[in-house]
C-alpha cells in the first residue's frame, strides 16, 4: 500500500507541475505570438542563412590563408631553399637522375611534414624550369616537361597566388576535376627577391571544395558560387545549364557593388546573399529559394498546435509508467551495488529500460564484468610472470657455456694468426653477452645502438665493408628505454632482403638508423635503406599474420615486433612501413617515451577485453 501511495503521489505531482509549468503557458504564448511569429521566423531564417554563408566564406578564407602560409613557410625555409638550389644545379649540369634523387630525398621530408595533417590536398609538385623535381602523393616523372603547359606558362614569374578551378585531367596525369593553385617561390634567402627559384603547384579535388560549401548550406537546393576579382568562378555547388547562366548573371548584376558589407535581397523568387572577402578578394553569392522562408513560419504554427495536443497525451501516459521506468530500476540498482560491496562480482541486473537509467544499469553491468576480467587477468599475468622468471633462471646457464666456447675458438684463431676470424668472434661474443644475458624486457636506447653496431661489424666483415651505415640519433633519445632486441631484426631485414643484391654486385648500399621524438611523447625509430623496396601488393598484407605472399623470414621479424609492441603498449604504437619498389624502404618503430626502466603504460579495459 505504501508503494502504491508513493506512485500515486509522484504521478499526480508530475502531472500538475507539467500542466501549469508547460502546457498552459504554451497555450497562452501561442495565442499571443500568432500574429508576430511569421515576421520573426522569416527574419531569423534570413539571419541563419546569412550566418551559414559567412561560415562558407570563413572556411574558404581559412583554406586560402592556409595555402598562403604553406608557400610562406617554404619561401623562408633554408632547408627548402638549399634543396631547390641543389636540384636546379643538377638539372643545369644535365644530371637529371641525380636531380630526381635529390628532390625526393631532400624535399620529401619537409613537404610531407608540412602537409602531415592536411587531408584536403590531393597532390603537390615542385617545378623548376618546367620540370617536376618532386611530387607529393602522386608520382610524376622528372622527365615530364611542362614548359608549354598553359598553367605553368601563365603563372611563371608572377608574385601572386593563382587559382584555376574545374581543371579536367590537369597535366594529363590526374583523373577527374581539380582546382590547381600555383605560387612562385622567390630567392629571398639568396638576396635576389626578384628571381623565382621554383613554382609550387597544389592540386585539390574539386569535389572537396564543393563539399566544403555544401557543409554550410541550410537547404539542398540552394546555389552558391565563389567568384574572383576577374569574374572567374573559383568554386560552386551547382551545375547551372547554359540557358540559365544569363539569369544567374542578371541576378548578380542587381546586387549592390559595395564590398564593405553583406547584402541581402529578394530577386525573382530567390533570397540572394552576397558577401566580399577582404582576405582573398573573392565574393560569394548564394541563392536560396524564397519558398523555404515562407514555409518555415507556417510550419512552426502547425507544429505548435500538434505539440500541445501531443504533450497532453504523453503526459497522461507518462504519469502511469513513471514508477515502472524510474523507481523500480533504481531500487534494483541499489540492491546490486550492495551485493558488489559484499564482494559478489558475479551479479548482473536484467535491463528493461532504454532511457538514462537503462544506460546506468548497462554501465554498471559492464563495470562489474570488467572488474571480474581484471581480477582474472591479474592472476594470469602473475602466473606468466613467475613462469618467465623461472625460465630465465633456467636458461642463464646455456649462454655461459656458449661464451666460453666462442672464447676458446677465438684463442685458436689468434694462435693461427687469423685476425679477421678472431675479431668476428670477439664481436659475436660481446653481442651475445649483451643480448642473451639481458634480464629485463627493456634496454636503454644507447645500449641497443651499441649492440646493433656490433651486429653491423659482423655484416661488414661478411660483405667486405661494402655496407654503408649512418646514425642520426637525437640526443634527447640516448637515455630512453626501448624493448630489448627490437632493432636487430629490422636491420637484418634491410640487409638480407633490401640490400643483398647491391651488396653482392658492389653497388652503393646504405642503411640510415634514426631516432627522434614527436610531440615529446612519441619515440620514433627509423631504419631506412636504399634497397629493392617492397611491392605495393606486399605492403598491404605484410603485417598480417595470415600473409602468404611474403617470405617467412621478412614477415616473421616485422610481425613479431609489431605484435610485441601492440600487446605491451597498445595502439597507436607499433610498426609503420614506407616503401617505393626498386628505390627504398623505411621501417618506423613507434614507441611511447620510456624514461625509466619501470615505466609502463596502464592496461586499458580494451586490452582486458582482448585477453578475456
XYZ file of C-alpha atoms in Angstrom:
612
model
C 0.000 0.000 0.000
C 2.831 2.367 0.804
C 4.464 1.770 -2.602
C 1.142 2.467 -4.373
C 0.744 5.692 -2.415
C 4.240 6.794 -3.460
C 3.447 6.049 -7.093
C 0.194 7.997 -6.986
C 1.824 10.973 -5.328
C 4.631 11.177 -7.903
C 2.239 10.779 -10.835
C -0.165 13.417 -9.548
C 2.531 15.927 -8.716
C 4.275 15.422 -12.037
C 1.011 15.874 -13.949
C 0.062 19.094 -12.126
C 3.534 20.602 -12.370
C 3.726 19.777 -16.047
C 0.253 21.205 -16.697
C 0.876 24.568 -15.024
C 4.533 24.997 -15.981
C 4.375 23.797 -19.579
C 1.035 23.270 -21.294
C -0.919 26.312 -20.060
C 1.941 28.831 -20.666
C 2.478 27.270 -24.079
C -1.191 27.853 -24.974
C -1.020 31.483 -23.875
C 2.244 32.076 -25.682
C 0.927 30.529 -28.911
C -2.178 32.745 -28.867
C -0.146 35.901 -28.138
C 2.556 35.269 -30.765
C 0.275 34.130 -33.606
C 0.386 37.499 -35.419
C 4.115 38.089 -34.834
C 5.601 34.677 -35.465
C 5.640 34.839 -39.248
C 7.735 38.023 -39.461
C 10.089 36.970 -36.678
C 10.605 33.495 -38.108
C 11.329 34.802 -41.550
C 13.884 37.255 -40.188
C 15.511 34.557 -38.078
C 15.794 32.269 -41.069
C 17.308 35.035 -43.166
C 19.828 35.694 -40.380
C 20.596 31.984 -40.193
C 21.176 31.707 -43.934
C 23.400 34.795 -43.751
C 25.359 33.228 -40.944
C 25.739 29.993 -42.928
C 27.101 31.928 -45.880
C 29.582 33.735 -43.635
C 30.667 30.321 -42.410
C 31.270 29.262 -46.017
C 33.286 32.436 -46.581
C 35.273 31.834 -43.411
C 36.051 28.256 -44.496
C 37.264 29.462 -47.893
C 39.315 32.252 -46.303
C 40.911 29.708 -43.981
C 41.704 27.497 -46.978
C 43.211 30.439 -48.857
C 45.207 31.554 -45.809
C 46.417 28.020 -45.175
C 47.850 27.638 -48.667
C 49.389 31.113 -48.464
C 51.013 30.060 -45.193
C 52.447 26.916 -46.817
C 54.158 28.933 -49.522
C 55.409 31.465 -46.973
C 56.931 28.667 -44.885
C 58.701 27.230 -47.924
C 59.850 30.682 -49.047
C 61.573 31.250 -45.696
C 62.925 27.722 -45.246
C 66.681 27.397 -45.586
C 66.352 23.629 -45.997
C 63.859 24.005 -48.841
C 65.970 26.748 -50.455
C 69.163 24.670 -50.369
C 67.352 21.585 -51.719
C 65.844 23.517 -54.638
C 69.135 25.253 -55.496
C 70.996 21.923 -55.382
C 68.384 20.224 -57.570
C 68.370 23.160 -60.001
C 72.169 22.985 -60.360
C 71.964 19.252 -61.069
C 69.428 19.904 -63.824
C 71.522 22.678 -65.357
C 74.501 20.293 -65.428
C 72.422 17.601 -67.140
C 72.295 15.340 -64.059
C 68.602 14.577 -64.426
C 68.539 11.393 -62.347
C 70.640 12.994 -59.621
C 68.175 15.893 -59.585
C 65.304 13.450 -59.261
C 67.013 11.627 -56.388
C 67.966 14.869 -54.608
C 64.426 16.201 -54.962
C 62.906 13.062 -53.465
C 65.383 12.773 -50.592
C 65.700 16.441 -49.607
C 62.227 17.799 -50.348
C 60.105 14.818 -49.334
C 60.586 15.021 -45.509
C 59.905 18.758 -45.324
C 56.817 18.793 -47.576
C 55.370 15.660 -46.006
C 55.834 17.252 -42.586
C 54.181 20.439 -43.853
C 51.144 18.552 -45.208
C 51.042 15.853 -42.498
C 47.638 16.878 -41.117
C 46.121 18.342 -44.294
C 43.707 15.877 -45.926
C 42.426 18.410 -48.480
C 45.486 18.299 -50.745
C 45.282 15.631 -53.465
C 48.771 16.204 -54.897
C 51.570 18.774 -54.979
C 54.592 19.372 -57.207
C 57.792 21.414 -57.171
C 58.555 22.593 -60.716
C 61.897 24.015 -61.860
C 62.134 25.311 -65.431
C 59.043 23.334 -66.383
C 60.294 20.018 -64.974
C 58.846 18.277 -61.938
C 61.596 17.636 -59.393
C 59.300 16.450 -56.608
C 55.740 15.083 -56.442
C 53.715 14.694 -53.237
C 51.307 11.682 -53.095
C 51.103 11.102 -56.892
C 54.380 10.108 -58.571
C 55.252 12.315 -61.546
C 58.384 11.522 -63.541
C 61.060 14.195 -63.753
C 61.171 13.515 -67.476
C 57.737 15.160 -67.833
C 58.243 18.601 -69.282
C 55.505 21.130 -68.503
C 57.231 24.163 -70.038
C 54.432 24.604 -72.576
C 51.579 23.909 -70.144
C 49.282 26.988 -70.074
C 49.042 26.989 -66.281
C 52.826 26.910 -65.830
C 53.373 29.495 -68.550
C 50.683 31.954 -67.370
C 51.848 31.924 -63.753
C 55.588 31.989 -64.284
C 57.366 34.970 -62.693
C 54.170 36.367 -61.125
C 54.186 37.082 -57.389
C 50.537 36.301 -56.631
C 48.891 33.008 -55.790
C 46.752 31.781 -58.716
C 43.688 29.514 -58.547
C 42.387 27.546 -61.540
C 39.094 25.765 -60.863
C 37.383 22.841 -62.615
C 40.519 21.730 -64.467
C 39.758 18.382 -66.122
C 42.641 15.838 -66.037
C 45.306 18.519 -65.393
C 48.789 17.955 -66.789
C 47.398 14.783 -68.396
C 48.298 12.851 -65.238
C 45.390 13.250 -62.836
C 41.919 11.859 -63.473
C 38.895 13.986 -62.590
C 38.342 17.695 -61.999
C 40.760 19.657 -59.826
C 41.411 23.124 -58.535
C 45.059 23.999 -59.236
C 46.904 26.515 -57.062
C 50.268 27.878 -58.193
C 52.737 30.138 -56.391
C 56.258 31.180 -57.357
C 58.925 30.805 -54.658
C 61.390 33.667 -54.911
C 65.051 33.824 -53.950
C 64.509 35.648 -50.643
C 67.292 33.864 -48.762
C 69.795 34.361 -51.582
C 69.223 38.160 -51.545
C 67.687 38.094 -55.018
C 63.975 38.502 -54.241
C 63.000 39.204 -57.861
C 64.187 35.833 -59.169
C 61.890 32.799 -58.985
C 63.706 29.613 -57.956
C 60.738 27.278 -58.495
C 56.997 27.025 -58.863
C 54.972 25.276 -56.169
C 51.810 23.605 -57.502
C 48.983 22.242 -55.329
C 46.062 20.141 -56.639
C 42.763 19.835 -54.771
C 39.941 17.595 -55.862
C 37.173 19.926 -56.984
C 34.635 17.854 -55.049
C 36.364 18.688 -51.760
C 35.779 22.408 -52.261
C 32.206 21.727 -53.342
C 31.675 19.628 -50.204
C 33.137 22.444 -48.105
C 30.477 24.796 -49.482
C 27.665 22.260 -49.131
C 28.514 21.642 -45.473
C 27.208 25.110 -44.557
C 24.080 25.117 -46.732
C 20.740 25.204 -44.939
C 18.830 23.907 -47.994
C 19.998 21.329 -50.504
C 18.557 23.237 -53.494
C 20.428 26.437 -52.655
C 23.038 27.596 -55.161
C 26.366 29.023 -54.050
C 29.240 30.326 -56.124
C 32.654 31.818 -55.369
C 33.922 34.361 -57.914
C 37.320 36.077 -58.024
C 38.003 39.738 -58.785
C 38.230 38.977 -62.527
C 34.804 37.348 -62.647
C 36.179 33.800 -62.863
C 34.409 31.119 -60.833
C 36.627 29.605 -58.133
C 34.100 27.064 -56.881
C 30.393 26.293 -56.839
C 27.956 23.587 -55.872
C 25.636 23.787 -58.907
C 25.646 22.655 -62.486
C 23.632 25.536 -63.960
C 22.615 24.802 -67.580
C 23.856 27.243 -70.171
C 20.274 28.552 -70.677
C 20.191 29.662 -67.003
C 23.620 31.284 -66.968
C 22.260 34.619 -68.186
C 19.579 34.536 -65.498
C 22.212 33.939 -62.821
C 24.389 36.790 -64.088
C 21.350 39.065 -64.252
C 20.627 38.412 -60.583
C 24.241 39.201 -59.643
C 24.113 42.482 -61.562
C 21.132 43.599 -59.460
C 23.124 43.244 -56.234
C 24.933 46.303 -54.747
C 28.617 46.632 -55.609
C 29.609 47.873 -52.132
C 32.269 45.493 -50.817
C 32.238 46.678 -47.195
C 29.207 44.670 -46.068
C 26.999 41.635 -46.690
C 23.998 42.295 -48.960
C 20.613 40.534 -48.867
C 17.767 40.954 -51.399
C 14.728 39.092 -52.759
C 15.106 38.745 -56.551
C 12.963 36.523 -58.826
C 11.695 34.253 -56.015
C 15.197 33.894 -54.574
C 16.711 35.129 -51.371
C 20.064 36.395 -52.710
C 23.007 36.963 -50.372
C 26.355 38.395 -51.391
C 29.483 38.764 -49.291
C 33.001 40.000 -50.113
C 36.215 38.617 -48.637
C 38.972 41.033 -47.673
C 41.390 38.110 -47.382
C 41.178 36.705 -50.911
C 39.302 39.499 -52.787
C 36.674 36.887 -53.719
C 32.946 37.351 -53.323
C 30.362 34.702 -52.556
C 26.859 34.671 -53.995
C 24.194 32.374 -52.520
C 20.675 31.868 -53.950
C 18.095 30.195 -51.691
C 14.515 29.651 -52.943
C 12.196 32.072 -51.151
C 9.653 29.269 -50.570
C 11.782 27.980 -47.692
C 11.489 31.283 -45.861
C 7.681 31.430 -46.062
C 7.313 27.720 -45.397
C 9.286 27.905 -42.171
C 6.889 30.301 -40.432
C 3.798 28.274 -41.351
C 5.345 25.021 -40.225
C 6.126 26.454 -36.781
C 2.474 27.432 -36.214
C 1.221 23.953 -37.116
C 3.999 22.396 -35.103
C 2.926 24.342 -32.012
C -0.663 23.086 -32.292
C 0.352 19.466 -32.687
C 2.914 19.854 -29.903
C 0.250 20.949 -27.402
C -2.021 18.018 -28.250
C 0.861 15.581 -28.158
C 2.120 16.842 -24.813
C -1.302 16.334 -23.200
C -1.484 12.727 -24.417
C 2.079 11.966 -23.446
C 1.543 13.451 -20.004
C -1.287 11.069 -19.184
C 0.676 8.055 -20.391
C 3.902 9.097 -18.719
C 2.274 9.527 -15.303
C 1.265 5.846 -15.295
C 4.636 4.492 -16.319
C 6.923 6.784 -14.325
C 7.223 4.425 -11.376
C 7.958 1.407 -13.570
C 10.658 3.218 -15.554
C 12.370 5.098 -12.692
C 11.627 3.930 -9.146
C 11.850 0.140 -9.531
C 15.068 0.131 -11.652
C 16.730 2.414 -9.099
C 15.820 0.018 -6.275
C 17.280 -2.943 -8.223
C 20.451 -0.967 -8.898
C 20.859 -0.057 -5.208
C 20.418 -3.715 -4.226
C 23.036 -4.846 -6.769
C 25.531 -2.213 -5.586
C 25.137 -3.505 -2.052
C 25.950 -7.049 -3.246
C 29.068 -5.825 -5.043
C 30.111 -4.129 -1.818
C 29.911 -7.586 -0.236
C 32.425 -8.865 -2.894
C 29.826 -10.582 -5.073
C 31.113 -9.569 -8.514
C 29.169 -12.201 -10.467
C 25.910 -10.272 -10.193
C 24.120 -8.837 -13.245
C 20.992 -6.650 -13.413
C 18.417 -7.503 -16.066
C 17.931 -4.379 -18.178
C 14.465 -3.419 -19.401
C 14.673 0.364 -19.689
C 16.208 2.185 -22.661
C 16.474 5.601 -21.019
C 19.276 7.140 -18.938
C 18.586 4.719 -16.069
C 18.958 1.857 -18.540
C 22.325 3.280 -19.581
C 23.380 3.471 -15.928
C 22.385 -0.178 -15.418
C 24.233 -1.191 -18.588
C 27.316 0.732 -17.427
C 27.087 -0.936 -14.004
C 26.939 -4.414 -15.603
C 29.939 -3.594 -17.801
C 31.871 -2.228 -14.825
C 31.270 -5.406 -12.794
C 32.227 -7.579 -15.763
C 35.441 -5.624 -16.323
C 36.366 -5.841 -12.649
C 35.917 -9.614 -12.830
C 38.021 -9.761 -16.025
C 40.672 -7.582 -14.389
C 40.960 -9.987 -11.444
C 41.254 -12.925 -13.862
C 43.815 -11.113 -15.993
C 45.886 -10.121 -12.956
C 46.060 -13.735 -11.810
C 47.016 -14.872 -15.322
C 49.721 -12.212 -15.684
C 51.236 -13.054 -12.295
C 51.341 -16.743 -13.262
C 53.076 -15.972 -16.563
C 55.496 -13.644 -14.783
C 56.556 -16.392 -12.328
C 56.990 -18.881 -15.174
C 59.068 -16.359 -17.120
C 61.356 -15.742 -14.135
C 61.874 -19.479 -13.673
C 62.618 -19.954 -17.397
C 65.053 -17.025 -17.302
C 66.998 -18.549 -14.403
C 66.929 -21.900 -16.161
C 68.334 -20.651 -19.476
C 71.030 -18.408 -17.981
C 73.270 -21.466 -17.745
C 73.416 -22.005 -21.527
C 74.848 -18.566 -22.520
C 77.892 -19.028 -20.206
C 78.734 -22.262 -21.947
C 78.335 -20.516 -25.323
C 80.624 -17.596 -24.297
C 83.374 -19.948 -23.099
C 83.169 -21.994 -26.322
C 83.422 -18.865 -28.517
C 86.427 -17.612 -26.497
C 88.156 -20.970 -26.980
C 87.609 -20.743 -30.752
C 88.910 -17.142 -30.707
C 92.153 -18.158 -28.923
C 92.609 -20.891 -31.515
C 92.142 -18.377 -34.347
C 94.638 -15.985 -32.740
C 97.186 -18.807 -32.417
C 96.777 -19.420 -36.162
C 97.046 -15.638 -36.780
C 93.535 -15.449 -38.285
C 92.801 -11.897 -37.093
C 89.542 -11.473 -39.067
C 88.013 -14.602 -37.548
C 89.237 -13.582 -34.086
C 87.712 -10.117 -34.492
C 84.404 -11.619 -35.618
C 84.359 -13.978 -32.638
C 85.086 -11.151 -30.174
C 82.293 -9.088 -31.658
C 79.910 -12.052 -31.696
C 80.737 -12.920 -28.095
C 80.074 -9.324 -26.960
C 76.843 -9.210 -28.978
C 75.567 -12.474 -27.464
C 76.563 -11.406 -23.953
C 74.667 -8.110 -24.293
C 71.571 -9.764 -25.742
C 71.200 -13.198 -24.126
C 72.288 -12.070 -20.663
C 69.924 -9.103 -20.546
C 67.231 -9.979 -17.997
C 64.865 -7.016 -18.477
C 62.358 -6.707 -21.324
C 63.549 -3.116 -21.918
C 67.027 -1.721 -22.553
C 68.489 1.760 -22.728
C 68.476 3.044 -26.316
C 72.188 3.800 -26.226
C 72.946 0.166 -25.312
C 70.647 -1.095 -28.069
C 72.557 1.083 -30.575
C 75.876 -0.375 -29.342
C 74.509 -3.900 -29.834
C 73.421 -3.111 -33.382
C 76.864 -1.632 -34.110
C 78.400 -4.986 -33.113
C 75.959 -6.772 -35.407
C 76.796 -4.403 -38.288
C 80.549 -5.019 -37.761
C 79.887 -8.712 -38.410
C 77.867 -7.890 -41.548
C 80.545 -5.507 -42.845
C 83.181 -8.210 -42.412
C 80.894 -10.603 -44.265
C 80.376 -8.204 -47.197
C 83.943 -6.896 -47.317
C 82.992 -3.456 -45.914
C 80.568 -2.752 -48.789
C 77.802 -1.795 -46.338
C 77.485 1.947 -45.531
C 75.752 2.788 -42.259
C 74.832 6.210 -40.850
C 73.348 7.078 -37.456
C 71.071 10.069 -36.776
C 70.404 9.621 -33.079
C 68.708 12.505 -31.263
C 70.486 13.476 -28.065
C 67.164 13.540 -26.209
C 66.645 9.828 -27.002
C 70.027 8.444 -25.854
C 68.860 7.521 -22.355
C 65.300 6.447 -23.144
C 64.315 2.806 -22.787
C 63.067 0.606 -25.618
C 62.007 -3.075 -25.827
C 65.044 -5.331 -25.874
C 66.211 -6.714 -29.250
C 63.726 -4.585 -31.196
C 66.187 -3.112 -33.727
C 68.304 -6.086 -34.851
C 65.546 -7.953 -36.801
C 64.671 -4.745 -38.690
C 68.307 -4.044 -39.641
C 68.743 -7.710 -40.606
C 65.721 -7.486 -42.935
C 67.158 -4.343 -44.558
C 70.486 -6.064 -45.233
C 69.279 -9.549 -46.185
C 66.191 -8.591 -48.204
C 66.614 -4.961 -49.217
C 70.383 -4.612 -49.877
C 71.507 -8.155 -50.622
C 71.520 -7.614 -54.390
C 73.513 -4.361 -54.159
C 75.983 -5.817 -51.668
C 76.689 -8.787 -53.929
C 77.001 -6.618 -57.055
C 79.157 -3.898 -55.488
C 76.595 -1.088 -55.879
C 76.246 1.629 -53.235
C 74.261 0.125 -50.335
C 73.343 2.203 -47.318
C 71.358 1.965 -44.104
C 70.345 5.032 -42.086
C 69.275 4.491 -38.463
C 67.463 7.458 -36.897
C 65.831 8.205 -33.573
C 63.810 11.257 -32.578
C 60.845 12.438 -30.508
C 57.496 13.593 -31.853
C 55.344 15.893 -29.707
C 57.545 14.960 -26.691
C 55.537 11.778 -26.022
C 56.204 9.544 -29.048
C 59.605 7.935 -29.659
C 60.178 7.116 -33.357
C 62.981 4.823 -34.539
C 63.578 4.696 -38.298
C 65.585 2.182 -40.361
C 65.963 3.431 -43.943
C 67.707 1.549 -46.766
C 68.140 2.271 -50.477
C 67.467 -1.328 -51.453
C 64.878 -3.012 -53.652
C 61.917 -1.766 -51.573
C 58.636 -3.588 -51.071
C 55.950 -4.005 -53.729
C 52.581 -2.308 -53.101
C 50.727 -5.639 -53.149
C 53.004 -6.945 -50.388
C 52.847 -3.712 -48.350
C 49.096 -4.154 -47.830
C 49.466 -7.543 -46.105
C 52.989 -7.653 -44.717
C 51.902 -7.051 -41.102
C 49.037 -9.571 -41.301
C 49.550 -12.924 -39.593
C 47.972 -14.871 -42.430
C 50.000 -13.297 -45.255
C 51.394 -15.866 -47.715
C 52.791 -13.552 -50.385
C 55.917 -12.507 -48.499
C 58.957 -14.515 -47.384
C 58.769 -16.075 -43.911
C 61.954 -14.506 -42.579
C 60.924 -10.998 -43.668
C 57.377 -11.306 -42.335
C 58.143 -13.088 -39.046
C 60.512 -10.388 -37.801
C 58.168 -7.499 -38.641
C 55.009 -9.240 -37.415
C 56.582 -10.364 -34.151
C 57.909 -6.894 -33.320
C 54.621 -5.229 -34.327
C 52.602 -7.707 -32.236
C 55.017 -7.408 -29.311
C 54.684 -3.601 -29.193
C 50.876 -3.700 -29.592
C 50.491 -6.254 -26.783
C 52.759 -4.289 -24.452
C 51.660 -0.700 -25.167
C 48.513 -0.893 -27.329
C 47.612 1.426 -30.187
C 48.792 3.639 -31.846
C 52.214 2.109 -31.203
C 53.774 -0.497 -33.488
C 55.397 -0.561 -36.928
C 54.701 1.707 -39.889
C 56.097 0.986 -43.360
C 57.026 3.298 -46.223
C 58.495 1.976 -49.452
C 58.848 2.525 -53.174
C 59.583 -0.607 -55.181
C 63.093 -0.504 -56.579
C 64.069 2.647 -54.635
C 63.900 2.422 -50.848
C 62.138 1.093 -47.788
C 61.706 2.820 -44.426
C 60.568 0.924 -41.330
C 59.379 3.164 -38.472
C 59.055 1.797 -34.949
C 56.536 3.894 -32.988
C 57.053 3.708 -29.200
C 55.966 5.607 -26.096
C 58.605 7.687 -24.300
C 60.038 5.464 -21.537
C 62.373 7.438 -19.282
C 62.798 4.785 -16.584
C 63.135 1.014 -16.700
C 59.977 0.749 -14.592
C 57.887 2.877 -16.966
C 54.776 1.069 -18.168
C 51.582 2.286 -19.797
C 48.386 1.415 -17.907
C 46.458 -1.583 -19.281
C 43.143 -0.254 -20.616
C 39.805 -2.002 -20.438
C 40.086 -2.667 -24.161
C 43.218 -4.742 -23.519
C 41.421 -6.582 -20.728
C 38.571 -7.487 -23.067
C 41.068 -8.743 -25.656
C 42.643 -11.061 -23.101
C 39.333 -12.280 -21.663
